[in-house]
Short mmCIF file of N, CA and C in Angstrom, two decimals:
data_model
loop_
_atom_site.label_atom_id
_atom_site.label_comp_id
_atom_site.label_asym_id
_atom_site.label_seq_id
_atom_site.Cartn_x
_atom_site.Cartn_y
_atom_site.Cartn_z
N UNK O 1 -33.80 -37.38 -25.97
CA UNK O 1 -33.18 -37.55 -24.65
C UNK O 1 -33.99 -36.04 -24.32
N UNK O 2 -34.31 -36.24 -23.36
CA UNK O 2 -35.32 -36.02 -22.00
C UNK O 2 -35.07 -34.86 -20.89
N UNK O 3 -35.17 -33.35 -20.89
CA UNK O 3 -34.05 -32.86 -20.29
C UNK O 3 -34.57 -32.60 -18.87
N UNK O 4 -36.19 -33.80 -18.62
CA UNK O 4 -37.52 -32.84 -17.59
C UNK O 4 -36.44 -33.62 -16.11
N UNK O 5 -34.76 -33.88 -15.83
CA UNK O 5 -34.31 -33.50 -15.36
C UNK O 5 -33.70 -32.44 -14.06
N UNK O 6 -32.91 -32.83 -12.54
CA UNK O 6 -34.28 -31.23 -12.25
C UNK O 6 -32.08 -31.48 -13.10
N UNK O 7 -32.05 -29.99 -11.66
CA UNK O 7 -29.66 -29.55 -12.15
C UNK O 7 -29.66 -28.70 -11.23
N UNK O 8 -28.21 -29.14 -10.74
CA UNK O 8 -28.36 -28.44 -9.53
C UNK O 8 -29.13 -26.73 -9.51
N UNK O 9 -29.00 -26.51 -8.33
CA UNK O 9 -28.96 -24.48 -8.09
C UNK O 9 -27.48 -23.76 -8.76
N UNK O 10 -26.93 -23.43 -9.11
CA UNK O 10 -25.56 -22.52 -9.52
C UNK O 10 -25.90 -21.51 -8.63
N UNK O 11 -25.04 -21.21 -7.95
CA UNK O 11 -25.97 -20.05 -7.24
C UNK O 11 -23.95 -18.97 -7.22
N UNK O 12 -23.34 -18.02 -8.07
CA UNK O 12 -22.15 -17.34 -8.18
C UNK O 12 -22.27 -15.93 -6.97
N UNK O 13 -21.65 -16.17 -5.97
CA UNK O 13 -21.68 -14.70 -4.72
C UNK O 13 -21.78 -15.45 -3.47
N UNK O 14 -23.23 -14.56 -3.34
CA UNK O 14 -24.20 -14.48 -2.14
C UNK O 14 -23.94 -15.66 -0.82
N UNK O 15 -23.72 -16.21 -0.73
CA UNK O 15 -23.13 -17.37 1.22
C UNK O 15 -23.98 -17.71 1.86
N UNK O 16 -25.54 -17.19 1.47
CA UNK O 16 -26.79 -16.99 2.02
C UNK O 16 -27.77 -18.21 2.23
N UNK O 17 -27.00 -19.39 0.78
CA UNK O 17 -27.70 -20.42 0.73
C UNK O 17 -27.81 -21.27 1.95
N UNK O 18 -26.96 -21.09 3.14
CA UNK O 18 -26.36 -21.73 3.93
C UNK O 18 -27.31 -23.07 4.71
N UNK O 19 -26.83 -24.00 5.50
CA UNK O 19 -28.48 -25.07 5.24
C UNK O 19 -27.60 -23.87 7.00
N UNK O 20 -29.08 -23.99 7.30
CA UNK O 20 -29.27 -23.61 9.78
C UNK O 20 -28.50 -24.34 10.76
N UNK O 21 -28.14 -25.76 10.23
CA UNK O 21 -27.04 -26.36 11.14
C UNK O 21 -25.46 -26.07 10.44
N UNK O 22 -25.19 -25.89 9.60
CA UNK O 22 -23.91 -25.17 8.69
C UNK O 22 -23.61 -23.63 9.23
N UNK O 23 -24.62 -23.02 8.95
CA UNK O 23 -24.36 -22.22 9.72
C UNK O 23 -24.47 -21.03 11.18
N UNK O 24 -24.31 -22.34 11.75
CA UNK O 24 -24.22 -22.65 13.57
C UNK O 24 -23.10 -22.55 14.47
N UNK O 25 -22.92 -23.77 13.33
CA UNK O 25 -21.74 -24.27 13.06
C UNK O 25 -20.33 -23.60 12.27
N UNK O 26 -20.19 -22.69 11.19
CA UNK O 26 -20.14 -21.83 11.67
C UNK O 26 -18.87 -20.76 12.08
N UNK O 27 -17.55 -20.06 12.87
CA UNK O 27 -17.10 -19.20 13.27
C UNK O 27 -17.63 -17.70 12.75
N UNK O 28 -17.43 -16.81 13.35
CA UNK O 28 -18.42 -15.44 12.88
C UNK O 28 -17.26 -14.42 12.90
N UNK O 29 -17.52 -13.50 11.99
CA UNK O 29 -16.70 -12.09 12.95
C UNK O 29 -18.06 -11.35 13.03
N UNK O 30 -17.74 -10.16 13.68
CA UNK O 30 -18.16 -8.72 14.36
C UNK O 30 -17.48 -7.99 13.49
N UNK O 31 -18.17 -7.23 12.48
CA UNK O 31 -17.47 -5.60 11.56
C UNK O 31 -18.64 -4.67 11.87
N UNK O 32 -17.64 -4.41 12.06
CA UNK O 32 -18.53 -2.62 12.01
C UNK O 32 -18.01 -1.74 11.09
N UNK O 33 -19.01 -1.03 10.49
CA UNK O 33 -18.66 -0.85 9.14
C UNK O 33 -19.16 0.82 9.09
N UNK O 34 -18.92 1.26 8.20
CA UNK O 34 -18.69 2.81 8.74
C UNK O 34 -18.48 3.55 6.72
N UNK O 35 -19.31 4.02 6.07
CA UNK O 35 -19.61 4.54 4.18
C UNK O 35 -18.72 6.04 4.30
N UNK O 36 -18.09 5.63 3.83
CA UNK O 36 -16.98 6.83 2.79
C UNK O 36 -17.80 8.04 3.20
N UNK O 37 -19.44 8.09 2.11
CA UNK O 37 -20.39 8.71 2.77
C UNK O 37 -20.20 9.96 3.32
N UNK O 38 -20.39 9.00 4.67
CA UNK O 38 -20.48 9.27 5.51
C UNK O 38 -19.55 10.03 6.44
N UNK O 39 -18.71 9.24 5.75
CA UNK O 39 -17.16 10.04 6.96
C UNK O 39 -16.72 11.53 5.55
N UNK O 40 -17.58 11.70 4.79
CA UNK O 40 -17.10 12.59 3.77
C UNK O 40 -17.76 13.90 4.32
N UNK O 41 -19.33 13.37 4.63
CA UNK O 41 -19.94 14.65 5.07
C UNK O 41 -20.20 15.64 6.33
N UNK O 42 -20.00 14.40 7.14
CA UNK O 42 -18.92 15.08 8.45
C UNK O 42 -17.74 15.25 8.56
N UNK O 43 -17.15 15.30 7.50
CA UNK O 43 -15.66 16.69 7.65
C UNK O 43 -14.45 15.46 7.89
N UNK O 44 -14.63 14.25 8.05
CA UNK O 44 -14.56 13.34 9.21
C UNK O 44 -12.19 12.78 8.44
N UNK O 45 -12.07 12.83 9.36
CA UNK O 45 -10.40 11.73 8.69
C UNK O 45 -10.40 10.08 8.76
N UNK O 46 -10.24 9.94 7.74
CA UNK O 46 -10.06 8.45 7.39
C UNK O 46 -8.69 7.99 8.81
N UNK O 47 -8.06 9.26 8.68
CA UNK O 47 -7.04 8.66 9.76
C UNK O 47 -6.63 8.74 10.98
N UNK O 48 -8.06 8.97 11.90
CA UNK O 48 -8.75 9.23 13.00
C UNK O 48 -8.83 8.10 14.48
N UNK O 49 -7.78 7.91 14.57
CA UNK O 49 -8.01 7.34 15.92
C UNK O 49 -9.56 6.29 16.80
N UNK O 50 -10.72 7.89 16.97
CA UNK O 50 -11.28 8.25 16.96
C UNK O 50 -12.67 7.72 16.31
N UNK O 51 -12.03 7.91 14.94
CA UNK O 51 -13.60 7.83 13.51
C UNK O 51 -14.87 7.35 14.57
N UNK O 52 -14.35 6.05 15.03
CA UNK O 52 -15.72 4.22 14.72
C UNK O 52 -16.02 5.31 16.46
N UNK O 53 -15.52 5.54 17.17
CA UNK O 53 -16.58 6.18 18.44
C UNK O 53 -17.48 7.33 18.00
N UNK O 54 -16.66 8.43 17.27
CA UNK O 54 -17.49 9.57 16.03
C UNK O 54 -18.80 9.18 15.54
N UNK O 55 -18.78 7.26 15.08
CA UNK O 55 -19.29 7.77 14.29
C UNK O 55 -20.85 7.02 14.78
N UNK O 56 -20.12 6.21 16.06
CA UNK O 56 -21.72 5.38 17.21
C UNK O 56 -22.02 6.37 17.66
N UNK O 57 -21.16 7.88 17.99
CA UNK O 57 -22.13 9.46 18.73
C UNK O 57 -22.76 10.10 17.94
N UNK O 58 -22.72 9.69 16.50
CA UNK O 58 -23.23 10.66 15.78
C UNK O 58 -25.35 10.42 15.20
N UNK O 59 -25.98 10.65 14.58
CA UNK O 59 -26.93 10.20 14.48
C UNK O 59 -26.84 9.85 12.57
N UNK O 60 -26.38 8.69 12.50
CA UNK O 60 -26.06 8.51 11.34
C UNK O 60 -27.27 7.37 11.56
N UNK O 61 -27.76 6.51 9.82
CA UNK O 61 -28.27 5.43 9.83
C UNK O 61 -27.80 4.67 9.40
N UNK O 62 -28.69 3.73 10.02
CA UNK O 62 -28.38 1.44 9.75
C UNK O 62 -26.99 1.39 8.06
N UNK O 63 -27.16 2.21 7.13
CA UNK O 63 -26.58 1.99 5.51
C UNK O 63 -25.36 2.40 5.87
N UNK O 64 -25.33 3.79 6.67
CA UNK O 64 -23.83 4.28 6.95
C UNK O 64 -23.20 3.59 7.95
N UNK O 65 -23.29 3.47 9.23
CA UNK O 65 -22.86 2.83 9.92
C UNK O 65 -23.49 2.15 11.24
N UNK O 66 -22.65 0.81 11.43
CA UNK O 66 -23.48 -0.04 12.02
C UNK O 66 -22.63 -1.75 12.53
N UNK O 67 -22.65 -2.29 12.77
CA UNK O 67 -22.27 -3.61 13.43
C UNK O 67 -23.34 -5.12 12.75
N UNK O 68 -22.20 -5.96 11.62
CA UNK O 68 -22.59 -6.94 11.71
C UNK O 68 -22.61 -8.64 12.04
N UNK O 69 -22.89 -9.27 12.16
CA UNK O 69 -21.95 -10.95 12.02
C UNK O 69 -21.66 -11.01 11.11
N UNK O 70 -21.20 -11.83 10.62
CA UNK O 70 -21.07 -12.59 9.13
C UNK O 70 -20.07 -13.83 9.73
N UNK O 71 -20.30 -14.70 8.59
CA UNK O 71 -19.43 -16.02 8.44
C UNK O 71 -18.13 -15.30 8.61
N UNK O 72 -16.97 -16.43 9.18
CA UNK O 72 -15.20 -16.48 8.29
C UNK O 72 -15.41 -17.41 6.86
N UNK O 73 -16.13 -17.90 7.21
CA UNK O 73 -16.08 -18.47 5.60
C UNK O 73 -16.89 -17.68 4.18
N UNK O 74 -17.27 -16.59 4.20
CA UNK O 74 -18.25 -15.97 3.18
C UNK O 74 -17.99 -14.88 3.70
N UNK O 75 -17.73 -13.95 1.18
CA UNK O 75 -17.22 -13.08 1.62
C UNK O 75 -18.10 -11.59 2.63
N UNK O 76 -16.11 -10.36 2.69
CA UNK O 76 -17.55 -9.94 3.17
C UNK O 76 -18.87 -8.84 2.15
N UNK O 77 -18.52 -9.26 1.09
CA UNK O 77 -19.88 -8.24 1.05
C UNK O 77 -21.48 -8.90 0.39
N UNK O 78 -20.83 -10.55 0.44
CA UNK O 78 -22.02 -11.27 0.12
C UNK O 78 -22.98 -10.57 2.36
N UNK O 79 -21.98 -11.01 3.14
CA UNK O 79 -22.04 -10.68 4.59
C UNK O 79 -23.07 -9.81 4.51
N UNK O 80 -22.41 -8.87 3.69
CA UNK O 80 -23.03 -7.26 4.14
C UNK O 80 -25.06 -7.53 3.22
N UNK O 81 -24.45 -8.13 2.22
CA UNK O 81 -26.21 -8.47 1.75
C UNK O 81 -27.23 -9.61 1.70
N UNK O 82 -25.93 -9.98 2.68
CA UNK O 82 -26.99 -11.67 4.20
C UNK O 82 -27.96 -10.81 5.43
N UNK O 83 -27.57 -9.10 5.15
CA UNK O 83 -27.97 -8.42 6.69
C UNK O 83 -28.81 -7.04 6.01
N UNK O 84 -29.20 -7.01 4.75
CA UNK O 84 -29.34 -6.45 3.75
C UNK O 84 -29.15 -5.09 3.59
N UNK O 85 -27.71 -4.74 3.95
CA UNK O 85 -27.17 -4.06 3.01
C UNK O 85 -26.50 -3.79 1.75
N UNK O 86 -27.00 -3.37 1.09
CA UNK O 86 -26.74 -3.02 -0.33
C UNK O 86 -25.76 -2.09 -0.85
N UNK O 87 -24.57 -2.64 -0.53
CA UNK O 87 -22.51 -1.74 -0.55
C UNK O 87 -22.73 -1.96 -2.32
N UNK O 88 -21.70 -0.90 -2.37
CA UNK O 88 -21.65 -1.07 -3.98
C UNK O 88 -19.96 -2.17 -4.21
N UNK O 89 -20.92 -2.60 -5.58
CA UNK O 89 -19.74 -3.89 -6.44
C UNK O 89 -20.63 -3.72 -7.79
N UNK O 90 -19.68 -3.83 -8.10
CA UNK O 90 -19.47 -4.40 -9.87
C UNK O 90 -19.53 -5.95 -10.85
N UNK O 91 -18.31 -6.15 -10.47
CA UNK O 91 -18.24 -7.45 -10.94
C UNK O 91 -17.14 -8.30 -10.68
N UNK O 92 -17.87 -8.61 -8.76
CA UNK O 92 -18.06 -9.91 -8.36
C UNK O 92 -15.63 -10.73 -8.95
N UNK O 93 -15.26 -10.01 -9.42
CA UNK O 93 -14.50 -11.23 -9.52
C UNK O 93 -12.53 -10.59 -9.37
N UNK O 94 -13.32 -9.98 -9.01
CA UNK O 94 -11.74 -9.40 -7.41
C UNK O 94 -10.99 -7.94 -8.95
N UNK O 95 -12.04 -7.70 -10.45
CA UNK O 95 -10.87 -7.14 -11.15
C UNK O 95 -11.58 -5.56 -11.59
N UNK O 96 -12.21 -5.03 -10.34
CA UNK O 96 -11.77 -3.58 -10.23
C UNK O 96 -12.73 -2.59 -8.85
N UNK O 97 -12.65 -1.66 -8.80
CA UNK O 97 -12.13 -1.19 -7.29
C UNK O 97 -13.64 -0.98 -6.92
N UNK O 98 -15.48 -0.73 -7.54
CA UNK O 98 -16.13 -0.89 -6.71
C UNK O 98 -17.09 -1.19 -5.54
N UNK O 99 -15.97 -2.17 -4.87
CA UNK O 99 -15.56 -3.33 -3.78
C UNK O 99 -15.49 -2.68 -3.16
N UNK O 100 -14.10 -1.81 -3.48
CA UNK O 100 -13.26 -0.91 -2.41
C UNK O 100 -13.77 -0.77 -0.72
N UNK O 101 -12.98 -1.66 0.10
CA UNK O 101 -13.52 -0.39 1.73
C UNK O 101 -11.84 -0.68 2.03
N UNK O 102 -11.56 0.23 2.55
CA UNK O 102 -10.43 0.36 3.64
C UNK O 102 -11.16 -0.16 4.63
N UNK O 103 -9.48 -1.06 5.09
CA UNK O 103 -9.46 -2.25 6.68
C UNK O 103 -9.20 -1.18 7.68
N UNK O 104 -9.42 -0.72 8.69
CA UNK O 104 -8.94 -0.10 9.64
C UNK O 104 -8.93 -0.92 10.49
N UNK O 105 -9.34 -1.91 10.68
CA UNK O 105 -8.62 -3.18 12.33
C UNK O 105 -8.92 -4.08 12.07
N UNK O 106 -8.28 -5.19 11.94
CA UNK O 106 -8.20 -6.51 11.55
C UNK O 106 -8.07 -6.93 10.61
N UNK O 107 -8.34 -8.58 10.35
CA UNK O 107 -7.46 -9.21 9.30
C UNK O 107 -8.71 -9.26 8.10
N UNK O 108 -8.52 -9.40 6.60
CA UNK O 108 -9.18 -10.21 6.07
C UNK O 108 -8.64 -9.55 4.35
N UNK O 109 -8.09 -11.34 4.40
CA UNK O 109 -7.78 -12.03 3.61
C UNK O 109 -9.06 -11.97 2.26
N UNK O 110 -7.18 -11.87 0.81
CA UNK O 110 -8.33 -11.72 -0.44
C UNK O 110 -8.11 -12.80 -1.09
N UNK O 111 -9.06 -14.07 -1.87
CA UNK O 111 -9.17 -15.17 -2.30
C UNK O 111 -8.44 -14.58 -3.34
N UNK O 112 -8.95 -13.37 -4.33
CA UNK O 112 -7.26 -13.55 -5.10
C UNK O 112 -7.57 -11.64 -5.30
N UNK O 113 -6.59 -11.39 -7.08
CA UNK O 113 -6.79 -9.73 -6.61
C UNK O 113 -5.91 -10.10 -7.48
N UNK O 114 -6.54 -9.32 -8.84
CA UNK O 114 -6.23 -8.83 -10.07
C UNK O 114 -6.41 -7.40 -10.27
N UNK O 115 -7.42 -6.46 -9.34
CA UNK O 115 -7.30 -4.86 -9.57
C UNK O 115 -5.84 -3.63 -8.57
N UNK O 116 -6.36 -3.91 -7.54
CA UNK O 116 -5.12 -3.79 -6.83
C UNK O 116 -3.98 -4.14 -6.98
N UNK O 117 -2.89 -2.92 -6.13
CA UNK O 117 -1.26 -3.27 -6.36
C UNK O 117 -1.03 -3.55 -4.98
N UNK O 118 -0.08 -4.22 -4.30
CA UNK O 118 0.72 -4.74 -3.26
C UNK O 118 0.66 -3.44 -2.09
N UNK O 119 1.09 -2.06 -3.07
CA UNK O 119 0.71 -1.06 -2.16
C UNK O 119 0.02 -0.59 -1.13
N UNK O 120 -1.15 -0.24 -2.51
CA UNK O 120 -2.33 -0.53 -2.28
C UNK O 120 -3.11 -1.25 -0.50
N UNK O 121 -2.62 -2.90 -0.85
CA UNK O 121 -3.61 -3.77 0.16
C UNK O 121 -2.10 -3.39 1.56
N UNK O 122 -1.11 -3.34 1.29
CA UNK O 122 -0.73 -3.66 2.38
C UNK O 122 -0.34 -2.02 2.92
N UNK O 123 -0.12 -0.37 2.19
CA UNK O 123 -0.07 0.51 2.63
C UNK O 123 -1.46 1.03 2.61
N UNK O 124 -1.86 1.23 2.04
CA UNK O 124 -2.83 1.94 2.00
C UNK O 124 -4.23 0.75 2.74
N UNK O 125 -4.34 -0.50 2.54
CA UNK O 125 -5.08 -0.97 3.73
C UNK O 125 -6.57 -1.33 2.07
N UNK O 126 -6.49 -1.50 1.41
CA UNK O 126 -7.64 -1.43 0.96
C UNK O 126 -7.59 -2.90 0.24
N UNK O 127 -8.85 -3.71 0.61
CA UNK O 127 -9.76 -4.39 0.47
C UNK O 127 -10.79 -4.13 -0.66
N UNK O 128 -10.29 -6.15 -1.58
CA UNK O 128 -11.73 -5.53 -2.36
C UNK O 128 -12.95 -6.85 -1.59
N UNK O 129 -14.13 -6.39 -0.62
CA UNK O 129 -15.05 -7.40 -0.52
C UNK O 129 -15.10 -7.96 -0.86
N UNK O 130 -15.69 -7.72 -2.31
CA UNK O 130 -16.01 -9.43 -2.89
C UNK O 130 -15.29 -10.84 -3.53
N UNK O 131 -13.60 -11.14 -3.00
CA UNK O 131 -13.49 -11.21 -2.30
C UNK O 131 -12.02 -11.83 -1.43
N UNK O 132 -13.11 -10.90 -0.63
CA UNK O 132 -11.86 -10.69 1.00
C UNK O 132 -12.71 -11.33 2.29
N UNK O 133 -12.30 -13.42 2.47
CA UNK O 133 -13.36 -13.16 4.38
C UNK O 133 -12.82 -12.58 5.32
N UNK O 134 -13.41 -12.50 6.58
CA UNK O 134 -12.21 -12.58 7.83
C UNK O 134 -11.31 -13.37 7.98
N UNK O 135 -9.92 -13.29 8.57
CA UNK O 135 -10.01 -14.17 8.93
C UNK O 135 -9.44 -13.20 11.00
N UNK O 136 -9.58 -12.97 11.17
CA UNK O 136 -9.71 -12.42 12.73
C UNK O 136 -11.19 -12.23 13.76
N UNK O 137 -11.67 -12.03 14.78
CA UNK O 137 -13.03 -12.02 14.99
C UNK O 137 -13.64 -10.22 14.94
N UNK O 138 -12.88 -9.38 14.71
CA UNK O 138 -13.65 -8.82 14.81
C UNK O 138 -12.86 -7.60 13.76
N UNK O 139 -13.66 -6.84 13.63
CA UNK O 139 -13.23 -6.15 11.58
C UNK O 139 -13.83 -4.59 12.44
N UNK O 140 -12.69 -3.47 11.41
CA UNK O 140 -13.21 -1.99 10.69
C UNK O 140 -12.97 -2.49 10.33
N UNK O 141 -13.93 -1.16 8.73
CA UNK O 141 -14.29 -1.55 8.17
C UNK O 141 -15.03 0.17 7.26
N UNK O 142 -14.15 0.64 6.42
CA UNK O 142 -14.97 1.48 5.76
C UNK O 142 -15.22 0.67 4.42
N UNK O 143 -16.26 1.15 4.55
CA UNK O 143 -16.42 0.83 2.93
C UNK O 143 -17.13 1.61 1.81
N UNK O 144 -17.32 1.37 0.36
CA UNK O 144 -17.72 3.05 -0.01
C UNK O 144 -16.44 3.40 0.12
N UNK O 145 -15.23 2.65 -0.47
CA UNK O 145 -14.07 3.33 -0.32
C UNK O 145 -13.48 3.46 -2.33
N UNK O 146 -14.51 3.53 -3.15
CA UNK O 146 -14.75 4.01 -4.08
C UNK O 146 -14.81 5.11 -4.42
N UNK O 147 -15.01 6.23 -3.38
CA UNK O 147 -14.87 7.56 -3.08
C UNK O 147 -13.64 8.68 -2.97
N UNK O 148 -13.06 7.37 -2.07
CA UNK O 148 -11.73 8.29 -2.01
C UNK O 148 -11.26 9.21 -2.81
N UNK O 149 -10.51 9.66 -3.63
CA UNK O 149 -10.20 10.63 -4.09
C UNK O 149 -8.62 10.06 -5.38
N UNK O 150 -8.24 8.90 -3.83
CA UNK O 150 -7.02 7.84 -4.44
C UNK O 150 -7.60 7.75 -5.30
N UNK O 151 -8.42 6.43 -5.60
CA UNK O 151 -9.54 5.60 -6.47
C UNK O 151 -10.17 5.83 -7.41
N UNK O 152 -11.27 7.61 -7.21
CA UNK O 152 -11.12 8.23 -8.20
C UNK O 152 -9.98 8.89 -9.80
N UNK O 153 -9.01 8.30 -8.89
CA UNK O 153 -7.66 9.13 -9.57
C UNK O 153 -7.62 7.92 -10.53
N UNK O 154 -6.97 6.53 -9.53
CA UNK O 154 -6.67 5.36 -10.21
C UNK O 154 -7.67 4.79 -11.21
N UNK O 155 -8.77 4.30 -10.50
CA UNK O 155 -10.32 4.00 -10.98
C UNK O 155 -10.04 4.18 -13.08
N UNK O 156 -10.38 5.39 -13.18
CA UNK O 156 -10.10 5.14 -15.39
C UNK O 156 -9.11 5.01 -15.67
N UNK O 157 -7.66 4.68 -14.63
CA UNK O 157 -6.86 4.85 -15.50
C UNK O 157 -5.94 3.19 -15.62
N UNK O 158 -6.79 2.67 -14.52
CA UNK O 158 -5.73 1.18 -14.81
C UNK O 158 -7.36 0.55 -15.22
N UNK O 159 -6.23 -0.99 -15.96
CA UNK O 159 -7.02 -2.11 -16.80
C UNK O 159 -6.80 -3.38 -15.92
N UNK O 160 -7.85 -3.86 -16.39
CA UNK O 160 -7.49 -5.53 -15.77
C UNK O 160 -7.33 -6.16 -16.80
#
């Protein structure tokens, strides 16, 4: 039997292979993002109600702060990558904290979660960007949450 037949291209993760017609039909969400590293360097507090206004007024790079539009049918990490951002990740399987973000405003629904506790999701507002899709029209997130002291302490102790 010959293997000359073409096999479909199966790609995990990134959602950038959609057709243009399909992408135009998708509902989109506007995601305002801030890197945790920029927050640390400026001495800002994650709990500051004017945090994103401060970030907008600061001289930050596009990597540190900005706004992207992503489909509500794609994961936040994939949407960031499709917008040419290199947000951190490791497993893409909801079993580590490398892609974690703090959800500041809006709704992100995770398809699965093997790593975060209910308290971390409900009270600390952590989300795994590799499996989280926008559930609201506008979002504010602080990505690189893995840099937070809390997660630095948890990650080394927890196994999935």
